[in-house]
Tab-separated table of C-alpha atoms in Angstrom:
chain	number	residue	atom	x	y	z
A	1	UNK	CA	150.967	46.259	-130.407
A	2	UNK	CA	151.776	45.648	-126.738
A	3	UNK	CA	153.611	42.393	-127.571
A	4	UNK	CA	155.578	44.139	-130.314
A	5	UNK	CA	156.560	46.943	-127.926
A	6	UNK	CA	157.728	44.475	-125.281
A	7	UNK	CA	159.784	42.568	-127.854
A	8	UNK	CA	161.355	45.830	-129.102
A	9	UNK	CA	162.264	46.867	-125.551
A	10	UNK	CA	163.740	43.417	-124.863
A	11	UNK	CA	165.776	43.495	-128.069
A	12	UNK	CA	167.020	47.030	-127.366
A	13	UNK	CA	168.065	46.024	-123.863
A	14	UNK	CA	169.917	42.991	-125.246
A	15	UNK	CA	171.794	45.095	-127.810
A	16	UNK	CA	172.696	47.702	-125.172
A	17	UNK	CA	174.008	45.016	-122.827
A	18	UNK	CA	176.026	43.469	-125.657
A	19	UNK	CA	177.600	46.847	-126.439
A	20	UNK	CA	178.475	47.428	-122.777
A	21	UNK	CA	180.039	43.999	-122.195
A	22	UNK	CA	181.718	43.470	-125.565
A	23	UNK	CA	179.652	40.358	-126.340
A	24	UNK	CA	177.631	39.937	-129.530
A	25	UNK	CA	173.863	40.289	-129.723
A	26	UNK	CA	172.278	36.846	-129.457
A	27	UNK	CA	169.037	35.038	-128.588
A	28	UNK	CA	170.239	34.677	-124.973
A	29	UNK	CA	169.586	37.187	-122.219
A	30	UNK	CA	173.199	37.344	-121.038
A	31	UNK	CA	172.453	39.826	-118.265
A	32	UNK	CA	169.974	37.345	-116.799
A	33	UNK	CA	172.459	34.479	-117.091
A	34	UNK	CA	175.129	36.462	-115.233
A	35	UNK	CA	172.939	36.364	-112.117
A	36	UNK	CA	173.752	33.728	-109.478
A	37	UNK	CA	171.268	30.847	-109.839
A	38	UNK	CA	169.650	29.418	-106.692
A	39	UNK	CA	170.957	26.044	-105.538
A	40	UNK	CA	169.124	23.046	-104.102
A	41	UNK	CA	171.220	20.457	-102.266
A	42	UNK	CA	170.283	16.820	-102.846
A	43	UNK	CA	171.309	13.451	-101.527
A	44	UNK	CA	170.578	11.946	-104.929
A	45	UNK	CA	173.456	10.241	-106.746
A	46	UNK	CA	175.810	10.855	-103.847
A	47	UNK	CA	179.546	10.454	-104.455
A	48	UNK	CA	181.840	10.408	-101.435
A	49	UNK	CA	183.700	13.670	-100.994
A	50	UNK	CA	181.603	15.595	-103.522
A	51	UNK	CA	178.640	17.885	-103.272
A	52	UNK	CA	175.657	16.982	-105.408
A	53	UNK	CA	172.984	19.587	-106.007
A	54	UNK	CA	170.634	21.118	-108.518
A	55	UNK	CA	171.024	24.696	-109.661
A	56	UNK	CA	168.224	26.548	-111.379
A	57	UNK	CA	168.275	26.885	-115.139
A	58	UNK	CA	166.018	29.051	-117.277
A	59	UNK	CA	162.321	28.430	-117.720
A	60	UNK	CA	161.030	25.805	-120.124
A	61	UNK	CA	157.390	25.976	-121.228
A	62	UNK	CA	156.825	28.607	-118.524
A	63	UNK	CA	158.131	26.287	-115.795
A	64	UNK	CA	161.442	26.556	-113.911
A	65	UNK	CA	164.149	24.014	-114.696
A	66	UNK	CA	166.895	22.514	-112.570
A	67	UNK	CA	170.319	21.216	-113.602
A	68	UNK	CA	171.994	18.362	-111.715
A	69	UNK	CA	175.675	18.894	-110.874
A	70	UNK	CA	178.656	17.536	-108.966
A	71	UNK	CA	181.103	19.948	-107.359
A	72	UNK	CA	184.329	19.600	-105.414
A	73	UNK	CA	187.195	21.831	-104.323
A	74	UNK	CA	190.681	20.703	-103.251
A	75	UNK	CA	191.268	19.883	-99.597
A	76	UNK	CA	193.060	22.485	-97.523
A	77	UNK	CA	193.300	26.252	-97.346
A	78	UNK	CA	192.582	27.973	-100.668
A	79	UNK	CA	195.382	30.083	-102.155
A	80	UNK	CA	195.167	33.851	-101.891
A	81	UNK	CA	192.142	34.971	-103.886
A	82	UNK	CA	190.591	31.494	-103.898
A	83	UNK	CA	190.911	28.270	-105.861
A	84	UNK	CA	191.003	28.328	-109.650
A	85	UNK	CA	188.041	26.404	-111.035
A	86	UNK	CA	186.714	24.721	-114.166
A	87	UNK	CA	183.247	24.223	-115.653
A	88	UNK	CA	183.049	20.799	-117.351
A	89	UNK	CA	180.584	20.549	-120.277
A	90	UNK	CA	180.004	16.963	-121.423
A	91	UNK	CA	179.336	15.666	-124.919
A	92	UNK	CA	176.346	13.926	-126.463
A	93	UNK	CA	174.970	11.147	-124.285
A	94	UNK	CA	177.202	12.248	-121.415
A	95	UNK	CA	176.251	13.382	-117.952
A	96	UNK	CA	177.731	14.960	-114.846
A	97	UNK	CA	180.909	12.877	-114.542
A	98	UNK	CA	182.372	12.865	-111.015
A	99	UNK	CA	185.613	11.402	-112.406
A	100	UNK	CA	186.047	14.523	-114.530
A	101	UNK	CA	185.598	16.734	-111.490
A	102	UNK	CA	188.164	14.660	-109.592
A	103	UNK	CA	190.669	14.899	-112.455
A	104	UNK	CA	190.717	18.684	-112.055
A	105	UNK	CA	190.681	18.543	-108.249
A	106	UNK	CA	193.759	16.310	-108.340
A	107	UNK	CA	195.542	19.145	-110.142
A	108	UNK	CA	194.574	21.853	-107.674
A	109	UNK	CA	191.335	23.126	-109.208
A	110	UNK	CA	187.762	23.195	-108.010
A	111	UNK	CA	185.377	21.869	-110.647
A	112	UNK	CA	181.706	21.539	-111.474
A	113	UNK	CA	180.265	18.989	-113.911
A	114	UNK	CA	176.590	19.216	-114.770
A	115	UNK	CA	174.150	17.203	-116.859
A	116	UNK	CA	173.100	19.230	-119.890
A	117	UNK	CA	170.548	16.748	-121.223
A	118	UNK	CA	168.074	16.665	-118.343
A	119	UNK	CA	169.319	13.425	-116.805
A	120	UNK	CA	170.554	12.221	-113.494
A	121	UNK	CA	173.862	10.307	-113.578
A	122	UNK	CA	171.994	7.018	-113.165
A	123	UNK	CA	172.229	4.236	-115.736
A	124	UNK	CA	174.007	4.259	-119.077
A	125	UNK	CA	173.282	6.184	-122.251
A	126	UNK	CA	170.690	6.107	-123.787
A	127	UNK	CA	168.812	4.850	-120.731
A	128	UNK	CA	169.783	7.423	-118.119
A	129	UNK	CA	167.103	8.563	-115.694
A	130	UNK	CA	165.256	11.828	-116.353
A	131	UNK	CA	164.270	14.132	-113.530
A	132	UNK	CA	161.015	16.048	-113.212
A	133	UNK	CA	162.384	19.575	-113.652
A	134	UNK	CA	164.579	18.892	-116.669
A	135	UNK	CA	164.782	21.216	-119.625
A	136	UNK	CA	164.275	20.091	-123.242
A	137	UNK	CA	165.924	16.917	-124.571
A	138	UNK	CA	168.602	16.984	-127.268
A	139	UNK	CA	166.909	16.011	-130.538
A	140	UNK	CA	169.517	14.790	-133.039
A	141	UNK	CA	171.438	17.734	-134.550
A	142	UNK	CA	169.148	20.730	-134.090
A	143	UNK	CA	166.111	18.616	-134.857
A	144	UNK	CA	164.094	21.051	-132.720
A	145	UNK	CA	164.962	24.065	-134.919
A	146	UNK	CA	161.309	24.708	-135.785
A	147	UNK	CA	160.077	25.408	-132.246
A	148	UNK	CA	160.641	28.602	-130.266
A	149	UNK	CA	164.210	29.477	-129.291
A	150	UNK	CA	163.639	29.143	-125.572
A	151	UNK	CA	162.337	25.592	-125.972
A	152	UNK	CA	165.337	24.319	-127.937
A	153	UNK	CA	168.019	22.166	-126.340
A	154	UNK	CA	171.025	24.210	-127.523
A	155	UNK	CA	169.514	27.383	-126.087
A	156	UNK	CA	169.242	25.715	-122.674
A	157	UNK	CA	172.634	23.976	-122.812
A	158	UNK	CA	174.463	27.239	-123.502
A	159	UNK	CA	172.473	29.007	-120.790
A	160	UNK	CA	173.179	26.238	-118.260
A	161	UNK	CA	176.944	26.484	-118.884
A	162	UNK	CA	176.964	30.261	-118.422
A	163	UNK	CA	174.907	29.850	-115.252
A	164	UNK	CA	177.421	27.313	-113.932
A	165	UNK	CA	180.068	30.015	-114.274
A	166	UNK	CA	177.831	32.475	-112.438
A	167	UNK	CA	177.310	29.928	-109.676
A	168	UNK	CA	181.026	29.194	-109.200
A	169	UNK	CA	181.754	32.907	-109.024
A	170	UNK	CA	179.501	33.144	-105.981
A	171	UNK	CA	181.387	30.497	-103.971
A	172	UNK	CA	183.671	32.144	-101.369
A	173	UNK	CA	186.464	29.593	-101.862
A	174	UNK	CA	186.667	30.282	-105.643
A	175	UNK	CA	188.696	32.975	-107.381
A	176	UNK	CA	186.124	34.418	-109.816
A	177	UNK	CA	188.872	35.680	-112.126
A	178	UNK	CA	190.336	32.191	-112.549
A	179	UNK	CA	187.460	30.075	-113.852
A	180	UNK	CA	187.921	28.121	-117.079
A	181	UNK	CA	185.639	26.114	-119.363
A	182	UNK	CA	186.430	22.607	-120.643
A	183	UNK	CA	183.948	21.113	-123.129
A	184	UNK	CA	184.090	17.822	-125.007
A	185	UNK	CA	182.335	16.988	-128.325
A	186	UNK	CA	178.862	18.584	-128.071
A	187	UNK	CA	180.322	20.254	-125.004
A	188	UNK	CA	183.067	21.542	-127.293
A	189	UNK	CA	180.433	23.017	-129.617
A	190	UNK	CA	178.827	24.689	-126.612
A	191	UNK	CA	182.226	25.911	-125.413
A	192	UNK	CA	182.990	27.414	-128.833
A	193	UNK	CA	179.772	29.440	-128.597
A	194	UNK	CA	179.982	30.299	-124.884
A	195	UNK	CA	183.541	31.658	-125.119
A	196	UNK	CA	182.128	34.389	-127.344
A	197	UNK	CA	179.114	35.027	-125.123
A	198	UNK	CA	180.661	34.949	-121.641
A	199	UNK	CA	183.878	36.930	-121.498
A	200	UNK	CA	184.271	36.285	-117.766
A	201	UNK	CA	186.052	32.972	-118.370
A	202	UNK	CA	189.837	32.968	-117.828
A	203	UNK	CA	190.352	30.260	-120.453
A	204	UNK	CA	188.413	27.876	-122.680
A	205	UNK	CA	189.241	24.422	-124.055
A	206	UNK	CA	186.928	23.187	-126.839
A	207	UNK	CA	187.740	19.516	-127.447
A	208	UNK	CA	186.653	18.197	-130.889
A	209	UNK	CA	183.604	20.476	-131.160
A	210	UNK	CA	183.645	23.595	-133.348
A	211	UNK	CA	181.505	25.735	-135.650
A	212	UNK	CA	180.364	25.528	-139.282
A	213	UNK	CA	178.498	22.312	-138.457
A	214	UNK	CA	176.137	22.928	-141.373
A	215	UNK	CA	179.108	22.604	-143.754
A	216	UNK	CA	180.390	19.344	-142.312
A	217	UNK	CA	180.622	16.229	-144.490
A	218	UNK	CA	180.403	13.999	-141.405
A	219	UNK	CA	177.180	12.003	-141.689
A	220	UNK	CA	175.879	12.625	-138.173
A	221	UNK	CA	175.682	16.348	-139.013
A	222	UNK	CA	175.269	16.380	-142.787
A	223	UNK	CA	172.159	14.205	-142.875
A	224	UNK	CA	170.275	16.428	-140.429
A	225	UNK	CA	171.168	19.696	-142.086
A	226	UNK	CA	170.266	18.269	-145.500
A	227	UNK	CA	166.657	17.702	-144.459
A	228	UNK	CA	166.212	21.233	-143.098
A	229	UNK	CA	164.124	23.653	-145.104
A	230	UNK	CA	165.848	26.802	-146.353
A	231	UNK	CA	164.166	28.776	-143.570
A	232	UNK	CA	165.308	26.316	-140.901
A	233	UNK	CA	168.890	26.329	-142.170
A	234	UNK	CA	168.921	30.118	-142.254
A	235	UNK	CA	167.616	30.190	-138.691
A	236	UNK	CA	170.431	27.878	-137.590
A	237	UNK	CA	173.099	29.951	-139.327
A	238	UNK	CA	171.663	33.181	-137.906
A	239	UNK	CA	171.408	32.049	-134.271
A	240	UNK	CA	173.136	28.845	-133.231
A	241	UNK	CA	176.346	28.106	-135.113
A	242	UNK	CA	179.389	28.865	-132.914
A	243	UNK	CA	181.087	30.647	-135.833
A	244	UNK	CA	178.758	33.564	-135.036
A	245	UNK	CA	180.281	34.034	-131.591
A	246	UNK	CA	183.921	32.894	-131.774
A	247	UNK	CA	185.128	36.174	-133.382
A	248	UNK	CA	183.867	38.167	-130.375
A	249	UNK	CA	185.692	36.065	-127.803
A	250	UNK	CA	188.517	37.580	-125.772
A	251	UNK	CA	188.975	34.319	-123.851
A	252	UNK	CA	192.371	32.594	-124.356
A	253	UNK	CA	191.775	29.142	-125.793
A	254	UNK	CA	193.315	25.762	-126.522
A	255	UNK	CA	191.602	23.767	-129.280
A	256	UNK	CA	192.048	19.992	-129.361
A	257	UNK	CA	191.044	17.463	-132.048
A	258	UNK	CA	192.342	14.261	-133.642
A	259	UNK	CA	193.321	14.399	-137.314
A	260	UNK	CA	190.614	11.853	-138.197
A	261	UNK	CA	187.926	12.752	-135.732
A	262	UNK	CA	184.756	10.932	-136.761
A	263	UNK	CA	182.335	13.610	-135.602
A	264	UNK	CA	184.007	16.912	-136.488
A	265	UNK	CA	185.960	17.233	-139.725
A	266	UNK	CA	189.321	18.953	-139.718
A	267	UNK	CA	188.367	21.547	-142.359
A	268	UNK	CA	185.499	23.118	-140.404
A	269	UNK	CA	187.523	22.831	-137.193
A	270	UNK	CA	190.391	24.832	-138.723
A	271	UNK	CA	187.960	27.426	-140.086
A	272	UNK	CA	186.544	27.822	-136.581
A	273	UNK	CA	190.000	28.145	-135.016
A	274	UNK	CA	190.901	30.820	-137.566
A	275	UNK	CA	188.068	33.039	-136.287
A	276	UNK	CA	189.579	33.421	-132.818
A	277	UNK	CA	190.557	37.003	-132.053
A	278	UNK	CA	193.263	35.925	-129.607
A	279	UNK	CA	195.625	33.433	-131.349
A	280	UNK	CA	194.776	30.054	-129.803
A	281	UNK	CA	196.969	27.100	-128.983
A	282	UNK	CA	196.257	23.976	-131.037
A	283	UNK	CA	196.790	20.286	-130.387
A	284	UNK	CA	196.146	17.823	-133.249
A	285	UNK	CA	197.389	14.282	-132.608
A	286	UNK	CA	197.235	11.873	-135.543
A	287	UNK	CA	194.345	9.766	-134.297
A	288	UNK	CA	190.643	9.044	-134.723
A	289	UNK	CA	190.110	8.753	-130.967
A	290	UNK	CA	186.897	10.431	-129.807
A	291	UNK	CA	185.073	10.218	-126.507
A	292	UNK	CA	184.767	11.606	-123.009
A	293	UNK	CA	188.530	11.742	-122.577
A	294	UNK	CA	189.860	14.457	-120.287
A	295	UNK	CA	193.405	13.351	-119.416
A	296	UNK	CA	195.335	15.180	-122.160
A	297	UNK	CA	198.334	16.781	-120.391
A	298	UNK	CA	198.341	19.781	-122.734
A	299	UNK	CA	194.956	20.844	-121.379
A	300	UNK	CA	196.097	20.939	-117.767
A	301	UNK	CA	199.369	22.649	-118.723
A	302	UNK	CA	197.416	25.310	-120.622
A	303	UNK	CA	195.113	25.894	-117.652
A	304	UNK	CA	198.104	26.235	-115.335
A	305	UNK	CA	199.630	28.781	-117.697
A	306	UNK	CA	196.472	30.876	-117.620
A	307	UNK	CA	195.644	30.852	-113.909
A	308	UNK	CA	198.602	29.422	-111.956
A	309	UNK	CA	202.293	29.596	-112.792
A	310	UNK	CA	201.996	31.714	-115.923
A	311	UNK	CA	204.613	29.650	-117.758
A	312	UNK	CA	203.961	30.244	-121.429
A	313	UNK	CA	203.196	27.400	-123.788
A	314	UNK	CA	204.887	27.423	-127.180
A	315	UNK	CA	203.492	29.611	-129.926
A	316	UNK	CA	203.674	28.246	-133.491
A	317	UNK	CA	203.192	30.433	-136.562
A	318	UNK	CA	203.000	29.185	-140.146
A	319	UNK	CA	205.362	30.702	-142.719
A	320	UNK	CA	204.495	30.883	-146.435
A	321	UNK	CA	205.529	27.900	-148.544
A	322	UNK	CA	208.838	28.521	-150.310
A	323	UNK	CA	209.007	26.247	-153.343
A	324	UNK	CA	208.655	22.819	-151.665
A	325	UNK	CA	209.774	23.908	-148.186
A	326	UNK	CA	207.234	24.444	-145.409
A	327	UNK	CA	208.250	26.059	-142.162
A	328	UNK	CA	206.943	27.377	-138.867
A	329	UNK	CA	208.284	29.901	-136.404
A	330	UNK	CA	208.269	28.696	-132.794
A	331	UNK	CA	208.513	30.697	-129.589
A	332	UNK	CA	208.992	28.480	-126.522
A	333	UNK	CA	210.303	28.918	-122.988
A	334	UNK	CA	210.866	25.161	-122.814
A	335	UNK	CA	213.468	23.167	-124.741
A	336	UNK	CA	211.991	21.553	-127.840
A	337	UNK	CA	212.580	17.846	-128.386
A	338	UNK	CA	210.798	16.766	-131.585
A	339	UNK	CA	209.316	18.242	-134.760
A	340	UNK	CA	207.049	16.288	-137.112
A	341	UNK	CA	205.414	17.227	-140.393
A	342	UNK	CA	201.960	15.643	-140.675
A	343	UNK	CA	200.546	15.587	-144.199
A	344	UNK	CA	197.895	13.838	-146.228
A	345	UNK	CA	197.956	13.055	-149.940
A	346	UNK	CA	194.282	12.099	-149.855
A	347	UNK	CA	191.317	14.207	-150.877
A	348	UNK	CA	187.648	13.733	-150.065
A	349	UNK	CA	186.130	12.883	-146.695
A	350	UNK	CA	188.420	14.148	-143.959
A	351	UNK	CA	187.924	11.385	-141.403
A	352	UNK	CA	189.030	8.781	-143.983
A	353	UNK	CA	192.276	10.472	-144.993
A	354	UNK	CA	195.599	8.835	-144.235
A	355	UNK	CA	198.045	11.122	-142.425
A	356	UNK	CA	201.766	10.503	-142.878
A	357	UNK	CA	204.268	11.732	-140.303
A	358	UNK	CA	207.752	12.789	-141.430
A	359	UNK	CA	210.643	14.089	-139.305
A	360	UNK	CA	211.114	17.859	-139.502
A	361	UNK	CA	214.283	19.791	-138.734
A	362	UNK	CA	214.691	22.464	-136.084
A	363	UNK	CA	216.397	25.683	-137.120
A	364	UNK	CA	217.168	29.007	-135.455
A	365	UNK	CA	213.595	30.305	-135.630
A	366	UNK	CA	211.525	27.144	-135.648
A	367	UNK	CA	211.233	24.050	-137.810
A	368	UNK	CA	210.996	23.150	-141.482
A	369	UNK	CA	210.486	20.170	-143.771
A	370	UNK	CA	210.232	19.263	-147.439
A	371	UNK	CA	206.565	19.019	-148.400
A	372	UNK	CA	205.845	16.034	-150.686
A	373	UNK	CA	204.485	17.078	-154.079
A	374	UNK	CA	201.267	15.113	-153.605
A	375	UNK	CA	200.324	16.755	-150.282
A	376	UNK	CA	196.721	17.968	-150.010
A	377	UNK	CA	197.050	19.396	-146.499
A	378	UNK	CA	199.643	19.577	-143.736
A	379	UNK	CA	200.480	20.796	-140.248
A	380	UNK	CA	203.369	20.491	-137.804
A	381	UNK	CA	203.395	18.777	-134.406
A	382	UNK	CA	206.062	20.100	-132.038
A	383	UNK	CA	206.916	18.330	-128.764
A	384	UNK	CA	208.835	19.950	-125.910
A	385	UNK	CA	211.044	18.524	-123.158
A	386	UNK	CA	207.987	18.080	-120.910
A	387	UNK	CA	206.444	15.830	-123.579
A	388	UNK	CA	203.762	18.405	-124.334
A	389	UNK	CA	202.744	18.482	-127.989
A	390	UNK	CA	201.268	21.482	-129.778
A	391	UNK	CA	200.396	21.992	-133.423
A	392	UNK	CA	200.496	24.563	-136.152
A	393	UNK	CA	197.378	25.517	-138.048
A	394	UNK	CA	196.234	23.092	-140.729
A	395	UNK	CA	197.131	24.358	-144.213
A	396	UNK	CA	194.991	23.104	-147.081
A	397	UNK	CA	196.812	23.131	-150.418
A	398	UNK	CA	194.882	24.743	-153.243
A	399	UNK	CA	195.363	22.537	-156.317
């Protein structure tokens, strides 16, 4: 009875906190994660000009955990209010990448990159070095679903990202109202969940990763969900899928994916995007490129819009199909230079579809094009005079 009472009190406290902060109820103790985690400086894995340290994560098997991280701020006097900053969440097999930190520093941001898989940035995947106070390992795609929540990798990875935000907010040189989140692949999945759990972020950029993973036809997800029992699958859908949390997010977001991404199919990505309460910006190049790539100019331009110069990126809205004409409305403060209709006549597995690019025509309100009769899906790519490319939502044709 005592254990049941404690659980009931914990659950009630979690629901009350969720109601007060506007975040959804979840397995995480968000109030706890909003506390500044202790730091432990280390000379391990030193990179010139950067700080390397461990910050404390949540407990794992009743023992404290530590998360390795690199951090750097720009040289010079911070702007009024402090530097804007970014939390960098890596993908599967990644680590704390100092190059990623430097990429943001070069653009006037402080940044922190941490290892979310219990490694030190020593060696190459899959042979990176573990450290003694690591949390749980990542086991395939939720291959640890059967054990307790607090011992699962995804639980810790999400918590470690939120704690990184809490840590940055405590640094005197950082503006706590101007911290963004940039996640790639598995880090994008984490970002898609965190943006609905931590409304303190000024912006979020999920790259590739999304929700509805259990509905993906990509083999590296499908095969693992197929072997789950009904109870395990229900547990995943009730607790971990980012689609649970995206609708609660008030964080402005830019979503990035290639048309033929080999890990995250375009259908579940678009479904995830459609859940966002605040209309997001989209960027969908016609490519199958996937990896720890963080040099997309649209991402930095979006961050600048949110926390620096405030110059608005273009907004693209789909119009209904009129006979065989498809069109989008475009609002842009920058001159537009190119409009392209991207469509596929293929059905079946998304990453294998061929995407054809046709010129579209600008008009007074936006752009339009003739949609080929055999099109199965389409979207527009619009490029401005600064060579920044943004996309409309993907429309799937019901046949």
